[in-house]
mmCIF file of C-alpha atoms in Angstrom:
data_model
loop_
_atom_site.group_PDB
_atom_site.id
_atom_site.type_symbol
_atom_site.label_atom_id
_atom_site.label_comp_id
_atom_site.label_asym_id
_atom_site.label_seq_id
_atom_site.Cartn_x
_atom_site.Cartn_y
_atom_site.Cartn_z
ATOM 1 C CA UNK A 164 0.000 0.000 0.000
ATOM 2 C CA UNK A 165 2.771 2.314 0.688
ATOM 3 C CA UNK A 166 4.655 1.524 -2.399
ATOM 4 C CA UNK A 167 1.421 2.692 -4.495
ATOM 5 C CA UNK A 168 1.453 6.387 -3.103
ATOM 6 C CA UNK A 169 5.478 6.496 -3.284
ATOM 7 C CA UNK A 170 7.157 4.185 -5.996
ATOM 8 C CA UNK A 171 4.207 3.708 -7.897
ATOM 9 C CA UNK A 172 6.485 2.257 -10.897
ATOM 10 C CA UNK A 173 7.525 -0.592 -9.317
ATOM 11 C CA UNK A 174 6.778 -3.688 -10.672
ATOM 12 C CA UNK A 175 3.633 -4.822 -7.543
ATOM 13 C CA UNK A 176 1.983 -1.242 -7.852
ATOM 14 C CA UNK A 177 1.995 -0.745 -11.306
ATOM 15 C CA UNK A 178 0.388 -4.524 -11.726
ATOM 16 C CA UNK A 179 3.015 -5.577 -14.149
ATOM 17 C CA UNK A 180 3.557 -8.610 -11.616
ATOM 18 C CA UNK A 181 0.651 -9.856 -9.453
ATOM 19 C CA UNK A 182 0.760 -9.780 -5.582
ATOM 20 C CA UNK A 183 -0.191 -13.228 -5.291
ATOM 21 C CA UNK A 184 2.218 -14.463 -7.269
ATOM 22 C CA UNK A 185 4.976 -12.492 -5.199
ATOM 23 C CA UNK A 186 3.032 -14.350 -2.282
ATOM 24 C CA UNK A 187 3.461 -17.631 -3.347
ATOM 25 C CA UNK A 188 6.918 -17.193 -3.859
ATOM 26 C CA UNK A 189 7.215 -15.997 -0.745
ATOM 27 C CA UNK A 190 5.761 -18.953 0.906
ATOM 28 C CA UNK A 191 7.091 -21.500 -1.551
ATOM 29 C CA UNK A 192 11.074 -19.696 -1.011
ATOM 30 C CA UNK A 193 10.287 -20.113 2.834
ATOM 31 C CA UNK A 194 9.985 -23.210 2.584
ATOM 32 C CA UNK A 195 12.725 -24.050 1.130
ATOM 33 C CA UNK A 196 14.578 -22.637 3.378
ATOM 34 C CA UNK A 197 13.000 -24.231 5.955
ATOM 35 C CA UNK A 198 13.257 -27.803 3.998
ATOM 36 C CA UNK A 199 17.006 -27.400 3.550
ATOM 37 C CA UNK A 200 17.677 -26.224 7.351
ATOM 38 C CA UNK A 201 15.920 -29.077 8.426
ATOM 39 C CA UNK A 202 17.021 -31.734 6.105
ATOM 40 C CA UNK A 203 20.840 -30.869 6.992
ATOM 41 C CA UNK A 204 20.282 -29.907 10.392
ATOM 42 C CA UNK A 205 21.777 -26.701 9.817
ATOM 43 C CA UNK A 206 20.392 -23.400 11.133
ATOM 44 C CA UNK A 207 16.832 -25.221 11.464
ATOM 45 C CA UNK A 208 15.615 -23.414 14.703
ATOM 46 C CA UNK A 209 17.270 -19.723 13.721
ATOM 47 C CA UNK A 210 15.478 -19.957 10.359
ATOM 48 C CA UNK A 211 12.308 -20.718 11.333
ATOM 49 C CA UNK A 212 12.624 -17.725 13.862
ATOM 50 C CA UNK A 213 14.003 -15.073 11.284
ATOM 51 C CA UNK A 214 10.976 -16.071 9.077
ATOM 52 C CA UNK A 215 8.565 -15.623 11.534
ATOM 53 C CA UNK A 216 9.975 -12.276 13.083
ATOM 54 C CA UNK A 217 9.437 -11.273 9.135
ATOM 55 C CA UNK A 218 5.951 -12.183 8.882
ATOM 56 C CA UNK A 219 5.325 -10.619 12.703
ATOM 57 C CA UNK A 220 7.060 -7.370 10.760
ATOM 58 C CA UNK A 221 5.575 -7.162 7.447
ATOM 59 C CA UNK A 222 1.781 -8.827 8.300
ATOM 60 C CA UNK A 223 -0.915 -6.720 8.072
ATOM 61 C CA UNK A 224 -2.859 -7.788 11.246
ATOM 62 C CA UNK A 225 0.426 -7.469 13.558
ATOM 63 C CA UNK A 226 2.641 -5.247 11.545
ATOM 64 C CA UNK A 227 5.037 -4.461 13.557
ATOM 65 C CA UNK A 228 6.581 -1.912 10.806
ATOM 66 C CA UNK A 229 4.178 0.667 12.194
ATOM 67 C CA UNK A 230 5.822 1.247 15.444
ATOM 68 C CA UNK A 231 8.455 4.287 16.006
ATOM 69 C CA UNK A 232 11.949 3.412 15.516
ATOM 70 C CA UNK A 233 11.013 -0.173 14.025
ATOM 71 C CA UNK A 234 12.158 -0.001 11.090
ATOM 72 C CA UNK A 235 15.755 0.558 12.930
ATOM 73 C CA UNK A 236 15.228 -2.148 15.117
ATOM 74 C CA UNK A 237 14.225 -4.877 13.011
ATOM 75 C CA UNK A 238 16.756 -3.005 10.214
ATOM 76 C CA UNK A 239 19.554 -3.786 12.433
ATOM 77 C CA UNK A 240 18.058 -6.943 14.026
ATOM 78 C CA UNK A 241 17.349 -9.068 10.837
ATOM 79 C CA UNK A 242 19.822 -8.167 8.144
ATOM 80 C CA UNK A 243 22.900 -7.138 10.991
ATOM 81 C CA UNK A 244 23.095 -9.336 14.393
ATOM 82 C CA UNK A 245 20.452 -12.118 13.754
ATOM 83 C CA UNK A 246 23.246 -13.192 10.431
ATOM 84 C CA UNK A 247 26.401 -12.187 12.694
ATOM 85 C CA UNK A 248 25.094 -14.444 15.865
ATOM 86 C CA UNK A 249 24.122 -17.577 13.458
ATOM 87 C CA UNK A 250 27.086 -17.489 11.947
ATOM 88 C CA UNK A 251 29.160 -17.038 15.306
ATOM 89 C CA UNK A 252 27.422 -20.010 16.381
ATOM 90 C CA UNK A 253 27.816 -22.028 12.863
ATOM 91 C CA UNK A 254 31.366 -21.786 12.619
ATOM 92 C CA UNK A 255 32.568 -20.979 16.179
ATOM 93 C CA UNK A 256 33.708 -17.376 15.786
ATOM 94 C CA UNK A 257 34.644 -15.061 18.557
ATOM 95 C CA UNK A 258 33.870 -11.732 17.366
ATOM 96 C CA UNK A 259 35.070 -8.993 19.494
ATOM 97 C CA UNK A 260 31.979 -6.704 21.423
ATOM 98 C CA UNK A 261 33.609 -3.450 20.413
ATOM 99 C CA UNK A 262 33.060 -3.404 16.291
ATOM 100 C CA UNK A 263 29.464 -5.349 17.229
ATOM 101 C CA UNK A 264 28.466 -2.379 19.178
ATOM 102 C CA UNK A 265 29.658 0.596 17.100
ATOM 103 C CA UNK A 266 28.263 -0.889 13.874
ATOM 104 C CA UNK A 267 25.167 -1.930 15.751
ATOM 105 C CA UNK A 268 24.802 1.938 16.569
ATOM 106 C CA UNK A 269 25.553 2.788 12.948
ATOM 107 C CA UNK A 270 23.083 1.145 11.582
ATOM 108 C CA UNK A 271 20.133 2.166 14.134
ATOM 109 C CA UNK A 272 20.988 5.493 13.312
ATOM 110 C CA UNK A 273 21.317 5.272 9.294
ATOM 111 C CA UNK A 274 18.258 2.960 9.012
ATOM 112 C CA UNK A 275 15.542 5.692 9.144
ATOM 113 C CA UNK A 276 16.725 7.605 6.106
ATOM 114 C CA UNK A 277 15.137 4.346 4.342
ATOM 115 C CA UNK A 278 11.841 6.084 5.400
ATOM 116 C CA UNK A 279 12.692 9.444 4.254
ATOM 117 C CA UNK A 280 11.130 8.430 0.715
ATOM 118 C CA UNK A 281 8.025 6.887 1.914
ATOM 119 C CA UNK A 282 6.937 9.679 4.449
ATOM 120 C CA UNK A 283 3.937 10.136 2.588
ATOM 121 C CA UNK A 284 2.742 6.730 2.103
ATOM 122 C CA UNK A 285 3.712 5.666 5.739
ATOM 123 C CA UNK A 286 1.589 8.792 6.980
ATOM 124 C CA UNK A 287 -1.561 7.944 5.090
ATOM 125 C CA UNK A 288 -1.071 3.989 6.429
ATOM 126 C CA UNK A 289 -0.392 5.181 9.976
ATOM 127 C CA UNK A 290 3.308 3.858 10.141
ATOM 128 C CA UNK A 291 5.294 5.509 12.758
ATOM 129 C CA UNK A 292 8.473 6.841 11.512
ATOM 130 C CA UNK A 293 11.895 8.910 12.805
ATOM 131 C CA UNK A 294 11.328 11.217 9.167
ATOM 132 C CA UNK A 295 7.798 12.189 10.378
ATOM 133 C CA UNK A 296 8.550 13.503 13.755
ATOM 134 C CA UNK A 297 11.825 15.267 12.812
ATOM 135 C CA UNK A 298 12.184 15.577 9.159
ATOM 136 C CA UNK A 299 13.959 14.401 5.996
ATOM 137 C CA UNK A 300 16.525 17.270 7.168
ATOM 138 C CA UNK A 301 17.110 16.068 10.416
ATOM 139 C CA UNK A 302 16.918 12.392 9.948
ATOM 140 C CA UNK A 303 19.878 12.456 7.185
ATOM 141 C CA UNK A 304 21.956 15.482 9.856
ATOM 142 C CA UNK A 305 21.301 12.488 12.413
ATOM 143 C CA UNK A 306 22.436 9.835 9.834
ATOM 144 C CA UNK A 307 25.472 11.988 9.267
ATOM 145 C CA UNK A 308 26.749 13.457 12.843
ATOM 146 C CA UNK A 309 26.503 9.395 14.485
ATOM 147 C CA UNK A 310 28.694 8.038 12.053
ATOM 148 C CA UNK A 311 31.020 10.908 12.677
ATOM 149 C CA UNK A 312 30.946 10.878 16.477
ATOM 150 C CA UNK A 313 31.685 7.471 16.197
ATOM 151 C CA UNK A 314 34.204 8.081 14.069
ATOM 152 C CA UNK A 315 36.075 10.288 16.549
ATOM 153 C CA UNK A 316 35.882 7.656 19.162
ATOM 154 C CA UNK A 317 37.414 5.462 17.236
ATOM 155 C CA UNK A 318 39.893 7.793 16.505
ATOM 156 C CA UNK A 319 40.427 8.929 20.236
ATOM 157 C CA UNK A 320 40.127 5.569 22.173
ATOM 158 C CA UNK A 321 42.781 3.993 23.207
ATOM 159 C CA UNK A 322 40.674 0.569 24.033
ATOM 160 C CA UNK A 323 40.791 -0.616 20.665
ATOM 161 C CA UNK A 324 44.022 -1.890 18.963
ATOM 162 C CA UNK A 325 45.130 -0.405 15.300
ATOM 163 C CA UNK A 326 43.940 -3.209 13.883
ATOM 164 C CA UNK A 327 40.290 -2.785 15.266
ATOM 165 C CA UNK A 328 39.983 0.767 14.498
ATOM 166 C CA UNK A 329 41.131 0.851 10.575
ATOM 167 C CA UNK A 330 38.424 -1.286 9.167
ATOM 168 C CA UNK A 331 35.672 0.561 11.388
ATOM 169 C CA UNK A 332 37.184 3.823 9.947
ATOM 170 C CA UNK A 333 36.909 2.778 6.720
ATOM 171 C CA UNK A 334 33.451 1.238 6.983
ATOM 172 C CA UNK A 335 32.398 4.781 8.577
ATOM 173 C CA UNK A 336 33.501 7.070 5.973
ATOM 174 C CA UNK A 337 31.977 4.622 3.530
ATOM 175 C CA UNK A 338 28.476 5.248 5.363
ATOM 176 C CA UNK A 339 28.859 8.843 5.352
ATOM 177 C CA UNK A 340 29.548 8.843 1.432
ATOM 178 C CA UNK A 341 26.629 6.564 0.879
ATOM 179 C CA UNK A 342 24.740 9.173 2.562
ATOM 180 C CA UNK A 343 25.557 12.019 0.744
ATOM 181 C CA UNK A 344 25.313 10.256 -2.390
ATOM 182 C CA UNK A 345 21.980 9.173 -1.357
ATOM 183 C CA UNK A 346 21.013 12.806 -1.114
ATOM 184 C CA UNK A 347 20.318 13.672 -4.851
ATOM 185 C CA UNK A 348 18.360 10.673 -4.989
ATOM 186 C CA UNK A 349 16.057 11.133 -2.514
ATOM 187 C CA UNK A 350 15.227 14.774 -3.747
ATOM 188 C CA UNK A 351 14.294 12.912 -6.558
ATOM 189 C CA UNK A 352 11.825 10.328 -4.747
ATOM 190 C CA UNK A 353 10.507 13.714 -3.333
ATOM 191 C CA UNK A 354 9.834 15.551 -6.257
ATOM 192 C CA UNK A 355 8.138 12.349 -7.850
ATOM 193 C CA UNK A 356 5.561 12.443 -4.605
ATOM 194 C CA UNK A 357 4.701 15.670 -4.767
ATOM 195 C CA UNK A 358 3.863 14.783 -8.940
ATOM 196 C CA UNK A 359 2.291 12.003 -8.564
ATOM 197 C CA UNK A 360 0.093 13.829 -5.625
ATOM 198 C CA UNK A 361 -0.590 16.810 -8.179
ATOM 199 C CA UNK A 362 -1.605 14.217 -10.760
ATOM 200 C CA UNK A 363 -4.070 12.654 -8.190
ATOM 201 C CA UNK A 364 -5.256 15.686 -7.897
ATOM 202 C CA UNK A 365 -6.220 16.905 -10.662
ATOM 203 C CA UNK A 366 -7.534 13.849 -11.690
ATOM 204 C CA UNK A 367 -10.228 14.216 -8.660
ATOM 205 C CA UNK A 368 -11.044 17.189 -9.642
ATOM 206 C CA UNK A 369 -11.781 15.874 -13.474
#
């Protein structure tokens, strides 16, 4: 529903491809995933609860996605730790706390320019977002001043070692480009709203 007030040229919303064929894909990819998990006893019980903390997120009689600051928290939860922890546990890896932490932060605090371009939608479908109580302004300045506070702890702390601190560096100025870059293009989502609103419009009013 949101996709049809803000990227109404994707493939759902425009009806080149039907939603229930996207929804038996989704069903019939889930369980494959589910089938293979099982049948090699591999990542059986963390599958089944990724998929489930997706439908809790995404279906429309629990939606979770219309809560404030869920979109961060499910952002960070399902495509950053819930991966990192399975595969700590599938191959024995001791990751260090520190990086964990500080990307865990970065993300939370990136995730809501996602939202920036469906302000509009998310309004008229009563999803709670960062961009709506602050602003596509102030969500990005937030997206940008984290990253660089975190940046100058890295920079300043003597807790992590050299070889800590150079990849989280790097990763952080990467964010902050990606940002920036990002900019242009959601002026452009923006100006396609506020068309496609003036279209509506006027076609009421015809």
């Amino acid at each position: 529903e949101i996709d049809k007030i803000t990227k109404p040229e994707r493939a759902i919303p425009s009806g080149k491809v039907k939603e229930s064929l996207v929804k038996i894909m989704g069903i019939m990819f889930f369980l494959i995933a589910i089938g293979i998990s099982f049948i090699t006893q591999s990542l059986f019980l963390p599958m089944l609860v990724f998929i489930l903390i997706t439908l809790f997120y995404t279906h429309p009689k629990i939606y979770l996605k219309k809560f404030f600051i869920s979109s961060s928290l499910f952002g960070v939860l399902l495509y950053y730790l819930f991966p990192l922890i399975t595969l700590s546990f599938l191959y024995n890896l001791q990751i260090p706390k520190e990086p964990i932490v500080i990307t865990t932060t970065l993300l939370f605090f990136i995730a809501p320019t996602k939202d920036i371009e469906d302000i509009l939608g998310d309004k008229q479908n009563k999803v709670d977002t960062i961009p709506q109580h602050i602003g596509k302004k102030a969500t990005i300045l937030m997206a940008y001043l984290v990253p660089m506070w975190v940046l100058i702890f890295l920079v300043f702390t003597s807790f992590l070692n050299q070889e800590k601190v150079a990849p989280l560096v790097l990763s952080t100025l990467v964010w902050i480009l990606t940002i920036g870059l990002n900019w242009n293009m959601l002026s452009k989502i923006e100006k396609n709203i506020r068309e496609s609103t003036k279209r509506k419009s006027s076609f009421k009013k015809h």
